[in-house]
């Protein structure tokens, strides 16, 4: 085993960057080449079909089946012209990843041969097996029917030789079994609610669009070393491993020079992304060794989320071409930063105005404050639910680890916005509503121009921070489907805007002045939601205590946090926004508890296997060598000299025995705890048992294994160590 490990390390260090063939044309020439976007629609569809499809997309309307046949024919011709031989409905089941079933473009021609066909019926609707995906009891094995239906707002694309058609996924009985359906509902809901409020300030507003800019963090590990770590292969994280003497403490990796192998991978990934219409823009080294980030240009929320899920799939395939494996787990290595997926969330009108952007006039600033106040109120009312939407068995390892946002939802607003909100609470005149603009700072260095200072700082410890013209939801995990967080956030803000509009309209209908009514209602929201506003250090122990005193949700257990979905106020909010029914909420909770249990269960089994079959045999082997050495010393030397020479070995032998005993005992106790938990019928109670009773043994077992790693001969230790895994040669 040790020889295989060292061959793997040598192989990794000897690798050179894979040469990437750069296109000769500029980016704009091949950008979206594999996407059935409006340019391709115009080329392949009849004029009347193209006009009808664009109208349906822009006005959020369904397409008739007759027109669907015409679209399908044009889409098929484009796909075949670009090398596609199969098609699939591409959807987002509750597994958190994507799903697809490939069918060829062939039908019988009635003459013993086949003809390439693709009808509107196949484009618009298909029938995956609903009982084979997580569904929380909505579908039984003997009730398998489910439907996938075309989401025409997200363009089809080609991956390898397959035409992928973005779709929703619902049960035969109508309930959503995916993330896209409630996400689309939430986007429609916030469009209507925010448009109503935006028209108080500009009657010409027709729609409000939700925009998303995600930041995808990830780790890269050499493929040979990855294959030598069963825990990475099976769980996506290292279940054991002592931290390297050097990791991130020198801050030399963050924004450092990108290693040539990694840069080649990044370039290849960007090329593939751009062909698929994913607007990849930013790349850099992250804080931890082997950790990196990719970020795109902002897009409409639904499309942006599709692109993120597609990117996660593409990056895994591209990484293999470069002899890497991508780790999207939130905490693959202990002792260094984990990975998140910051969601930069904003609202804008169809006229291009950002609703979270301070303006130049009191009226524009009044609109800004109105929307910020409503977001504050929504986040305050549902802070526990928002935390439940982003926490799971993997992200739980990252949150609150003094590297990522704490497991407490609060809002950072910055000095400028905080000051203006304080003024709003005291003012009776809209004409006094001004927000300081950006300032210039002269560094007194002749070669350096003046620096423009933003009117708000950044707070890396805040899970939900205002960053100039948007909010950055920093608590989302790197492996997550963004939709989980956005469904809860959009629904909460939408329901809050509905309540706000209802209160304003009722008072205006009663004869009160609208501007003063809006100001009065905004003041109420600011006073009621003060507890959610925190601009300080979210990592401090003092904040945890203060947050509890403020009445914020400080629960950190994922299984218990899922209860926030079924609180009466949560169910009422989701139903008011038209995003999720009570039945859908309860079903999704069943899935969340089941997924939590299974992930911890798999980790527990892998850890037990590695501990008993890999670590203990290696420790015993080394212990035997020490015993043999002590025996030989006793034979060669006599008396006190022999005792002095062998004393350290004897101490190590005893320590190794203690650690082996503790590991065996820990594994036995962990297995027994798992057996007890497995007998529990309730998915909720089972998940709680895995969290409270099984997982703690894993940490204790790891502690003893990591101690042994420092003691056992390096050539005997069976697994690649952190110092090998975390530094790309």
XYZ file of C-alpha atoms in Angstrom:
729
model
C 0.000 0.000 0.000
C 2.753 2.466 0.890
C 4.578 1.845 -2.395
C 1.369 2.510 -4.329
C 0.897 5.712 -2.385
C 4.358 6.987 -3.122
C 4.092 6.046 -6.787
C 0.939 8.144 -6.837
C 2.733 11.104 -5.302
C 5.606 10.791 -7.759
C 3.134 10.549 -10.610
C 1.362 13.673 -9.403
C 4.547 15.701 -9.052
C 5.710 14.662 -12.520
C 2.554 15.850 -14.318
C 2.752 18.749 -16.715
C -0.034 21.065 -17.765
C -2.228 19.601 -20.503
C -2.018 21.758 -23.602
C -5.345 23.393 -24.415
C -6.106 24.150 -28.051
C -7.213 27.779 -28.184
C -9.847 28.762 -30.765
C -8.464 31.047 -33.441
C -11.526 33.292 -33.352
C -12.411 35.741 -30.574
C -14.728 34.775 -27.713
C -17.801 36.444 -29.206
C -17.456 34.251 -32.297
C -17.925 30.954 -30.444
C -19.802 32.133 -27.327
C -23.096 30.228 -27.083
C -22.138 27.997 -30.017
C -23.774 24.996 -28.310
C -26.912 26.887 -27.235
C -30.229 27.184 -29.071
C -30.350 30.901 -28.312
C -32.251 33.597 -30.185
C -29.661 33.790 -32.913
C -30.023 30.041 -33.637
C -33.793 30.254 -33.256
C -33.874 32.973 -35.899
C -31.723 30.848 -38.223
C -33.625 27.564 -37.842
C -37.258 28.563 -37.154
C -39.878 29.959 -39.511
C -40.388 33.685 -38.976
C -43.867 33.346 -37.449
C -42.679 30.561 -35.125
C -39.669 32.601 -34.039
C -41.831 35.660 -33.308
C -44.357 33.604 -31.335
C -41.648 31.859 -29.306
C -39.841 35.103 -28.438
C -43.163 36.700 -27.480
C -43.998 33.738 -25.210
C -40.572 33.914 -23.537
C -40.635 37.688 -23.013
C -44.214 37.711 -21.720
C -43.981 34.538 -19.619
C -46.682 32.718 -21.595
C -47.018 29.061 -22.690
C -46.593 27.980 -26.294
C -49.299 26.173 -28.245
C -48.674 22.519 -29.182
C -48.937 23.417 -32.870
C -46.103 25.914 -32.582
C -44.185 23.436 -30.412
C -44.033 21.062 -33.401
C -42.429 23.793 -35.475
C -39.943 24.649 -32.698
C -39.080 20.961 -32.241
C -38.339 20.529 -35.945
C -36.044 23.552 -36.018
C -34.355 22.557 -32.768
C -33.762 19.044 -34.095
C -32.204 20.302 -37.336
C -29.901 22.639 -35.395
C -28.913 19.872 -32.956
C -28.143 17.349 -35.709
C -26.205 19.964 -37.673
C -24.049 20.378 -34.577
C -23.370 16.679 -34.039
C -26.183 15.736 -31.653
C -27.679 12.254 -32.031
C -29.770 12.120 -28.854
C -32.029 14.416 -26.853
C -32.976 14.523 -23.190
C -35.174 16.403 -20.778
C -32.709 17.922 -18.297
C -34.207 18.505 -14.846
C -33.299 19.118 -11.200
C -34.678 16.389 -8.900
C -34.502 16.648 -5.119
C -31.152 14.832 -5.118
C -29.609 18.291 -5.522
C -27.954 17.439 -8.837
C -29.355 17.066 -12.372
C -30.978 14.147 -14.199
C -31.310 13.105 -17.832
C -32.506 10.184 -19.962
C -31.200 10.076 -23.542
C -33.328 9.110 -26.552
C -32.146 8.965 -30.157
C -33.727 11.053 -32.918
C -35.086 7.906 -34.607
C -38.530 6.496 -35.384
C -39.655 3.639 -37.684
C -40.184 4.743 -41.259
C -42.581 1.881 -42.048
C -40.181 0.398 -44.611
C -37.846 -1.476 -42.311
C -35.661 1.535 -41.639
C -35.718 4.618 -39.422
C -36.181 8.342 -39.892
C -34.853 11.164 -37.717
C -37.836 12.752 -35.944
C -38.504 14.989 -32.961
C -42.035 16.195 -32.330
C -43.488 19.023 -30.304
C -45.035 16.425 -28.012
C -41.586 15.064 -27.113
C -40.203 18.580 -26.711
C -42.958 19.813 -24.434
C -43.589 16.809 -22.183
C -42.063 13.465 -21.217
C -42.590 10.905 -18.479
C -39.696 10.030 -16.125
C -40.247 7.492 -13.339
C -41.259 9.697 -10.402
C -40.992 6.999 -7.719
C -37.275 6.426 -8.402
C -36.335 9.959 -7.353
C -36.622 11.401 -3.816
C -40.232 12.487 -3.360
C -41.012 12.410 0.357
C -43.890 9.950 -0.024
C -45.719 11.838 -2.781
C -45.098 8.873 -5.119
C -44.982 5.170 -4.175
C -43.224 2.444 -6.148
C -46.571 1.316 -7.560
C -47.418 4.953 -8.432
C -44.502 5.783 -10.666
C -45.907 8.312 -13.107
C -44.350 11.777 -13.223
C -43.912 14.424 -15.897
C -41.103 16.632 -17.134
C -42.215 19.747 -19.008
C -40.237 22.188 -21.146
C -39.050 25.427 -19.512
C -38.918 27.615 -22.605
C -37.355 30.510 -20.655
C -34.062 28.587 -20.407
C -32.528 27.754 -23.816
C -31.697 24.196 -24.872
C -28.033 23.304 -25.242
C -25.777 20.512 -26.511
C -23.391 18.601 -24.252
C -21.199 16.086 -26.074
C -23.667 14.622 -28.599
C -26.898 15.197 -26.683
C -29.476 17.962 -26.972
C -30.436 18.965 -23.410
C -33.826 20.603 -22.876
C -34.301 22.320 -19.474
C -37.531 21.133 -17.865
C -39.538 21.089 -14.663
C -40.373 17.775 -12.981
C -43.756 17.185 -11.323
C -45.772 14.261 -9.999
C -48.810 12.761 -11.719
C -50.826 14.416 -8.947
C -49.324 17.852 -9.734
C -46.867 18.394 -6.882
C -43.363 19.569 -7.756
C -40.618 16.970 -7.401
C -37.767 19.295 -8.310
C -36.111 22.618 -7.535
C -36.928 24.422 -10.783
C -40.721 24.399 -10.408
C -40.864 26.250 -7.060
C -37.997 28.501 -8.182
C -40.018 29.587 -11.214
C -43.070 30.057 -8.995
C -41.032 32.218 -6.615
C -39.720 34.327 -9.506
C -43.254 34.887 -10.809
C -44.413 35.756 -7.313
C -41.675 38.274 -6.606
C -42.181 39.778 -10.064
C -45.819 40.539 -9.285
C -45.296 41.667 -5.696
C -42.225 43.819 -6.379
C -43.774 45.329 -9.508
C -46.777 46.445 -7.448
C -44.520 48.261 -4.982
C -42.152 49.594 -7.678
C -45.114 51.268 -9.398
C -45.569 53.475 -6.336
C -42.432 55.224 -7.564
C -42.620 54.625 -11.344
C -46.006 53.681 -12.860
C -44.277 52.588 -16.094
C -42.677 49.503 -14.497
C -44.067 46.345 -16.130
C -41.897 43.651 -14.556
C -39.298 43.148 -11.849
C -36.563 40.660 -12.688
C -34.588 38.720 -10.110
C -30.890 38.527 -10.985
C -28.266 36.162 -9.636
C -24.496 36.175 -9.699
C -23.036 33.069 -8.093
C -19.418 32.545 -7.037
C -18.401 28.885 -7.254
C -15.592 27.806 -4.916
C -13.990 24.387 -5.315
C -10.895 22.306 -4.574
C -8.740 20.439 -7.088
C -6.924 17.227 -6.134
C -4.617 15.150 -8.292
C -6.580 12.189 -9.658
C -3.998 9.603 -8.556
C -4.038 10.859 -4.967
C -7.833 11.095 -5.033
C -8.064 7.424 -6.074
C -5.841 6.461 -3.134
C -8.286 8.056 -0.645
C -11.456 5.918 -0.360
C -13.059 8.580 1.843
C -12.718 11.208 -0.894
C -14.054 8.815 -3.508
C -17.067 7.741 -1.423
C -17.961 10.897 0.512
C -16.261 13.856 -1.164
C -14.311 14.758 1.985
C -11.426 13.452 4.063
C -12.804 11.681 7.130
C -9.322 11.669 8.669
C -6.041 13.443 8.185
C -3.805 15.573 10.362
C -3.375 19.102 9.104
C -0.206 19.923 7.220
C 2.543 21.892 8.972
C 1.971 24.518 6.286
C -1.523 25.164 5.022
C -3.115 28.586 4.631
C -1.568 30.417 7.588
C 0.791 32.512 5.436
C -2.090 33.762 3.227
C 0.157 33.107 0.240
C -2.333 31.120 -1.827
C -5.156 33.679 -1.920
C -4.978 35.591 -5.221
C -1.548 34.043 -5.782
C -0.068 32.967 -9.090
C -2.212 30.179 -10.550
C -0.236 26.907 -11.020
C 0.267 26.052 -14.700
C -1.694 22.783 -14.463
C -4.595 24.593 -12.834
C -4.485 27.468 -15.302
C -4.705 24.979 -18.179
C -7.759 23.405 -16.510
C -9.330 26.834 -15.947
C -8.773 27.836 -19.558
C -10.308 24.596 -20.814
C -13.262 25.073 -18.460
C -13.790 28.647 -19.646
C -13.792 27.538 -23.282
C -16.394 24.850 -22.597
C -18.442 27.275 -20.491
C -18.473 29.974 -23.132
C -19.565 27.514 -25.816
C -22.486 26.621 -23.533
C -23.392 30.263 -22.978
C -22.146 30.323 -19.378
C -20.634 33.826 -18.971
C -17.568 32.753 -16.948
C -15.576 35.875 -16.149
C -13.516 35.708 -12.944
C -11.019 33.080 -11.800
C -8.534 33.115 -8.938
C -6.850 31.192 -6.154
C -8.934 31.048 -2.980
C -7.665 31.107 0.613
C -6.929 27.414 1.186
C -4.263 25.515 -0.768
C -5.717 23.854 -3.877
C -8.880 25.968 -3.513
C -10.098 28.114 -6.402
C -13.076 30.172 -7.528
C -14.972 30.834 -10.747
C -17.594 33.566 -11.068
C -19.763 34.609 -14.049
C -21.468 37.806 -15.140
C -24.882 38.287 -13.486
C -27.895 36.751 -15.259
C -31.616 36.284 -14.757
C -32.014 33.997 -11.757
C -33.489 30.882 -13.389
C -30.952 30.896 -16.217
C -28.100 31.617 -13.814
C -29.055 28.646 -11.671
C -29.263 26.355 -14.715
C -25.814 27.557 -15.729
C -24.373 26.860 -12.295
C -25.691 23.292 -12.266
C -24.404 22.767 -15.786
C -21.015 24.180 -14.831
C -20.666 21.784 -11.889
C -21.201 18.885 -14.259
C -18.887 20.250 -16.965
C -16.063 21.080 -14.564
C -15.920 17.476 -13.341
C -15.481 16.209 -16.906
C -12.926 18.876 -17.790
C -10.958 18.141 -14.606
C -10.536 14.508 -15.623
C -8.908 15.609 -18.882
C -6.292 17.378 -16.761
C -5.793 14.473 -14.306
C -7.656 16.324 -11.559
C -10.738 15.629 -9.492
C -13.005 18.485 -8.443
C -14.150 18.552 -4.817
C -17.392 20.489 -4.334
C -17.898 19.358 -0.739
C -18.232 22.312 1.622
C -15.485 21.028 3.931
C -13.252 18.439 2.231
C -10.265 19.170 4.492
C -10.165 19.937 8.202
C -8.077 22.874 9.363
C -8.424 24.937 6.161
C -11.235 27.011 4.714
C -14.240 25.255 3.265
C -16.039 26.174 0.045
C -19.166 28.224 -0.423
C -21.228 29.462 -3.332
C -22.019 33.097 -2.625
C -25.344 34.123 -4.157
C -25.336 37.785 -5.222
C -29.071 38.471 -5.370
C -30.699 41.587 -6.767
C -33.974 42.917 -8.160
C -34.262 45.172 -11.195
C -37.053 46.629 -13.291
C -37.649 45.899 -16.959
C -36.316 49.410 -17.533
C -32.914 48.423 -16.159
C -33.124 50.150 -12.765
C -31.727 48.241 -9.791
C -34.085 48.429 -6.820
C -31.277 47.999 -4.279
C -29.184 50.789 -5.771
C -29.219 54.186 -4.001
C -30.257 56.977 -6.359
C -29.457 60.634 -6.962
C -32.850 62.025 -5.956
C -34.880 61.751 -2.739
C -37.558 59.830 -4.663
C -35.061 57.230 -5.924
C -33.601 56.910 -2.448
C -37.103 56.544 -1.018
C -37.659 53.557 -3.338
C -34.295 52.115 -2.312
C -35.095 52.399 1.389
C -38.567 50.915 0.850
C -37.198 47.773 -0.765
C -34.317 47.413 1.717
C -36.780 47.728 4.610
C -38.990 45.011 3.146
C -36.025 42.675 2.649
C -34.963 43.322 6.247
C -38.448 42.476 7.458
C -38.596 39.285 5.378
C -35.172 38.073 6.524
C -36.008 38.935 10.131
C -39.346 37.104 10.126
C -37.920 34.015 8.444
C -34.257 33.961 9.514
C -34.569 30.398 10.802
C -36.189 29.238 7.556
C -33.501 30.911 5.442
C -30.871 29.080 7.458
C -32.756 25.802 7.007
C -32.742 26.387 3.239
C -28.929 26.317 3.056
C -27.928 23.834 5.743
C -27.411 20.119 5.180
C -25.058 17.332 6.211
C -22.185 18.842 4.215
C -22.629 22.604 4.673
C -23.091 22.020 8.401
C -19.341 21.319 8.609
C -18.534 24.734 7.100
C -20.937 27.182 8.747
C -19.699 28.756 11.939
C -16.139 27.476 11.490
C -14.581 30.981 11.674
C -13.941 30.959 7.940
C -17.517 31.142 6.693
C -20.654 32.906 7.901
C -21.913 31.756 11.296
C -24.930 29.491 11.664
C -26.963 32.596 12.524
C -28.673 34.674 9.843
C -28.110 38.414 10.182
C -27.848 41.330 7.733
C -24.857 43.599 7.189
C -25.797 47.005 5.776
C -22.665 49.131 6.188
C -22.230 52.601 7.641
C -23.820 54.646 4.850
C -27.011 52.591 4.622
C -27.238 52.221 8.389
C -27.034 56.004 8.737
C -29.747 56.641 6.161
C -32.062 54.093 7.785
C -31.520 55.818 11.131
C -32.463 59.140 9.480
C -35.582 57.598 7.941
C -36.836 56.514 11.347
C -36.699 60.147 12.511
C -37.670 62.097 9.391
C -41.066 63.351 8.284
C -39.815 64.849 5.012
C -38.779 62.900 1.939
C -36.778 65.882 0.695
C -34.160 65.210 3.365
C -33.578 61.659 2.167
C -30.031 61.684 0.750
C -27.342 59.018 0.624
C -23.673 59.870 0.500
C -22.048 58.984 -2.793
C -18.646 57.491 -3.401
C -15.634 59.409 -2.154
C -12.144 59.775 -3.580
C -9.005 59.048 -1.579
C -5.603 60.371 -2.653
C -2.733 58.074 -1.666
C -0.100 60.806 -2.185
C 1.773 58.563 -4.597
C 2.436 60.269 -7.914
C 1.995 57.149 -10.057
C -1.284 56.070 -8.421
C -4.616 57.713 -9.330
C -7.226 58.600 -6.756
C -9.172 55.584 -5.447
C -12.971 55.642 -5.505
C -14.308 54.474 -2.138
C -17.689 52.686 -2.062
C -20.365 53.897 0.315
C -20.374 50.520 2.071
C -17.615 48.242 3.334
C -17.681 44.436 3.078
C -18.174 42.040 5.971
C -16.904 38.520 5.342
C -18.518 37.272 8.548
C -22.042 38.233 7.492
C -24.246 35.549 5.925
C -26.466 38.137 4.195
C -24.654 41.356 3.345
C -25.548 44.480 1.389
C -22.753 45.072 -1.125
C -23.663 48.220 -3.020
C -26.609 47.370 -5.278
C -27.384 43.816 -4.222
C -27.353 41.421 -1.290
C -24.722 38.715 -1.064
C -26.128 35.532 0.466
C -22.782 34.084 1.550
C -24.033 31.075 3.510
C -24.978 28.916 0.482
C -22.833 25.767 0.210
C -20.550 24.981 -2.720
C -22.306 21.720 -3.670
C -25.828 23.107 -3.309
C -28.490 23.785 -5.876
C -28.853 27.564 -5.489
C -32.602 27.196 -5.926
C -33.037 25.859 -2.389
C -31.902 29.168 -0.889
C -33.527 31.340 -3.545
C -36.927 29.645 -3.240
C -37.067 30.547 0.457
C -35.631 34.048 -0.016
C -37.829 34.996 -2.972
C -40.948 33.614 -1.326
C -40.250 35.427 1.955
C -39.575 38.770 0.243
C -42.561 38.314 -2.070
C -44.962 37.618 0.811
C -43.555 40.587 2.731
C -44.023 42.922 -0.255
C -47.616 41.677 -0.575
C -48.279 42.540 3.081
C -46.609 45.926 2.652
C -48.642 46.760 -0.460
C -51.873 45.648 1.207
C -51.215 47.913 4.192
C -50.308 50.890 1.988
C -53.249 50.437 -0.385
C -55.746 50.104 2.455
C -54.642 53.376 4.038
C -54.479 55.206 0.704
C -57.979 53.963 -0.148
C -59.065 55.414 3.191
C -57.886 58.847 2.061
C -54.336 59.163 3.433
C -51.452 60.621 1.427
C -49.566 57.764 -0.269
C -46.016 59.061 0.221
C -46.524 59.608 3.921
C -48.224 56.217 4.257
C -45.273 54.484 2.575
C -42.838 56.357 4.824
C -44.855 55.448 7.906
C -45.021 51.754 6.928
C -41.275 51.715 6.157
C -40.570 53.152 9.620
C -42.605 50.356 11.189
C -40.638 47.716 9.288
C -37.291 49.233 10.270
C -38.242 49.296 13.953
C -39.658 45.764 13.917
C -36.651 44.246 12.129
C -33.781 45.955 13.946
C -32.716 42.657 15.489
C -31.614 41.271 12.127
C -29.223 44.192 11.475
C -25.676 43.428 12.627
C -22.531 44.995 11.166
C -20.052 43.528 13.657
C -17.903 40.391 13.868
C -20.121 37.385 13.245
C -17.332 35.031 14.343
C -17.254 36.253 17.937
C -18.724 34.299 20.839
C -20.302 37.523 22.045
C -22.398 37.703 18.867
C -23.796 34.212 19.430
C -25.015 35.259 22.846
C -26.311 38.607 21.596
C -28.117 36.961 18.686
C -29.978 34.679 21.073
C -30.920 37.679 23.213
C -32.222 39.418 20.075
C -34.494 36.467 19.393
C -32.678 35.251 16.288
C -32.562 31.558 15.478
C -29.297 30.126 16.858
C -30.042 26.428 16.270
C -27.162 24.682 14.448
C -28.536 21.138 14.031
C -29.646 20.558 10.445
C -32.368 17.980 11.299
C -33.926 20.349 13.830
C -33.652 23.352 11.518
C -35.766 21.606 8.888
C -38.678 22.028 11.305
C -38.627 25.717 10.358
C -40.227 24.780 7.032
C -43.361 23.463 8.711
C -43.863 26.324 11.158
C -47.348 27.830 10.622
C -45.825 31.166 9.575
C -43.606 29.404 7.003
C -46.436 27.359 5.507
C -48.637 30.465 5.364
C -45.838 32.441 3.696
C -45.116 29.794 1.032
C -48.807 29.371 0.246
C -49.431 33.121 0.099
C -46.553 33.479 -2.366
C -47.867 30.489 -4.354
C -44.484 28.773 -4.183
C -45.029 25.559 -2.209
C -48.103 23.817 -0.821
C -48.126 22.324 2.658
C -47.987 18.834 1.122
C -44.939 19.778 -0.951
C -43.211 21.321 2.078
C -43.787 18.233 4.215
C -42.579 15.948 1.424
C -39.415 17.994 0.936
C -38.680 17.829 4.633
C -38.933 14.047 4.498
C -36.384 14.110 1.679
C -34.073 16.457 3.599
C -34.109 14.234 6.687
C -33.575 11.114 4.597
C -30.674 12.673 2.669
C -29.036 13.854 5.897
C -29.270 10.366 7.380
C -27.883 8.659 4.296
C -24.908 10.988 3.976
C -23.884 10.565 7.602
C -24.560 6.841 7.352
C -22.246 6.488 4.337
C -19.519 8.517 6.043
C -19.840 6.393 9.165
C -19.523 3.161 7.195
C -16.524 4.409 5.216
C -14.788 5.648 8.364
C -15.386 2.341 10.152
C -14.002 0.387 7.212
C -10.900 2.564 6.882
C -10.259 2.543 10.610
C -10.487 -1.234 11.004
C -9.077 -2.415 7.675
C -6.504 0.258 6.856
C -5.429 2.331 9.849
C -5.289 -0.273 12.631
C -3.339 -2.841 10.535
C -0.792 -0.135 9.645
C -0.506 0.924 13.283
C -0.110 -2.688 14.422
C 2.576 -3.274 11.814
C 4.536 -0.261 13.000
C 3.983 -1.275 16.617
C 5.425 -4.702 15.822
C 8.522 -3.065 14.351
C 8.953 -1.052 17.521
C 8.548 -4.172 19.670
C 11.111 -6.000 17.579
C 13.452 -3.052 17.953
C 13.020 -3.005 21.746
C 13.681 -6.728 21.926
C 16.886 -6.396 19.884
C 18.091 -3.477 22.001
C 17.486 -5.491 25.156
C 19.532 -8.317 23.666
C 22.358 -6.078 22.459
C 22.594 -3.745 25.440
C 22.164 -4.559 29.090
C 20.890 -2.764 32.158
C 20.136 0.923 32.390
C 21.585 1.716 28.977
C 19.137 -0.656 27.288
C 16.270 0.715 29.336
C 17.146 4.304 28.395
C 17.428 3.503 24.678
C 14.149 1.599 24.512
C 12.122 3.868 26.816
C 10.848 6.080 24.018
C 9.882 3.113 21.868
C 8.031 1.580 24.779
C 6.171 4.856 25.336
C 5.206 4.935 21.655
C 4.109 1.293 21.797
C 1.882 2.056 24.750
C 0.451 5.198 23.098
C -0.263 3.287 19.885
C -2.047 0.602 21.896
C -4.174 3.243 23.589
C -5.138 4.824 20.266
C -5.909 1.439 18.670
C -8.068 0.511 21.633
C -9.896 3.845 21.480
C -10.494 3.468 17.715
C -11.848 -0.069 18.100
C -14.098 1.011 20.929
C -15.227 4.096 19.013
C -16.050 2.108 15.891
C -17.993 -0.462 17.897
C -19.971 2.264 19.670
C -20.574 4.066 16.377
C -21.855 0.894 14.705
C -24.180 0.192 17.644
C -25.471 3.778 17.554
C -26.078 3.394 13.837
C -27.984 0.154 14.354
C -30.196 1.810 16.947
C -30.836 4.762 14.663
C -31.675 2.519 11.707
C -34.539 0.973 13.660
C -36.272 4.341 13.994
C -39.152 4.636 11.521
C -39.583 8.408 11.608
C -37.194 10.055 9.110
C -36.992 13.112 11.347
C -36.130 11.191 14.491
C -33.678 8.999 12.589
C -31.850 12.055 11.241
C -31.699 13.547 14.731
C -30.246 10.282 16.058
C -27.571 10.259 13.342
C -26.733 13.886 14.143
C -26.702 13.527 17.926
C -25.585 9.925 18.472
C -23.612 8.713 15.428
C -21.719 11.761 14.166
C -19.967 12.562 17.501
C -18.231 9.148 17.429
C -16.827 10.008 14.008
C -15.034 13.045 15.376
C -13.633 11.067 18.308
C -12.412 8.237 16.056
C -10.791 10.760 13.753
C -8.958 12.396 16.643
C -7.205 9.132 17.513
C -6.450 8.301 13.871
C -4.883 11.720 13.348
C -2.683 11.155 16.406
C -1.541 7.840 14.953
C -0.708 9.536 11.646
C 1.941 11.571 13.462
C 3.408 8.479 15.103
C 3.392 5.745 12.460
C 6.274 5.496 9.982
C 5.439 7.543 6.879
C 6.213 4.624 4.556
C 3.729 2.437 6.421
C 0.869 4.952 6.605
C -1.693 3.712 4.036
C -3.257 6.991 2.839
C -1.951 10.154 1.149
C -1.549 12.887 3.734
C -2.703 16.501 3.678
C 0.766 17.742 2.760
C 0.481 15.621 -0.397
C -3.160 16.281 -1.191
C -3.154 20.044 -0.690
C -0.257 21.180 -2.835
C -0.407 20.802 -6.607
C 2.986 20.193 -8.149
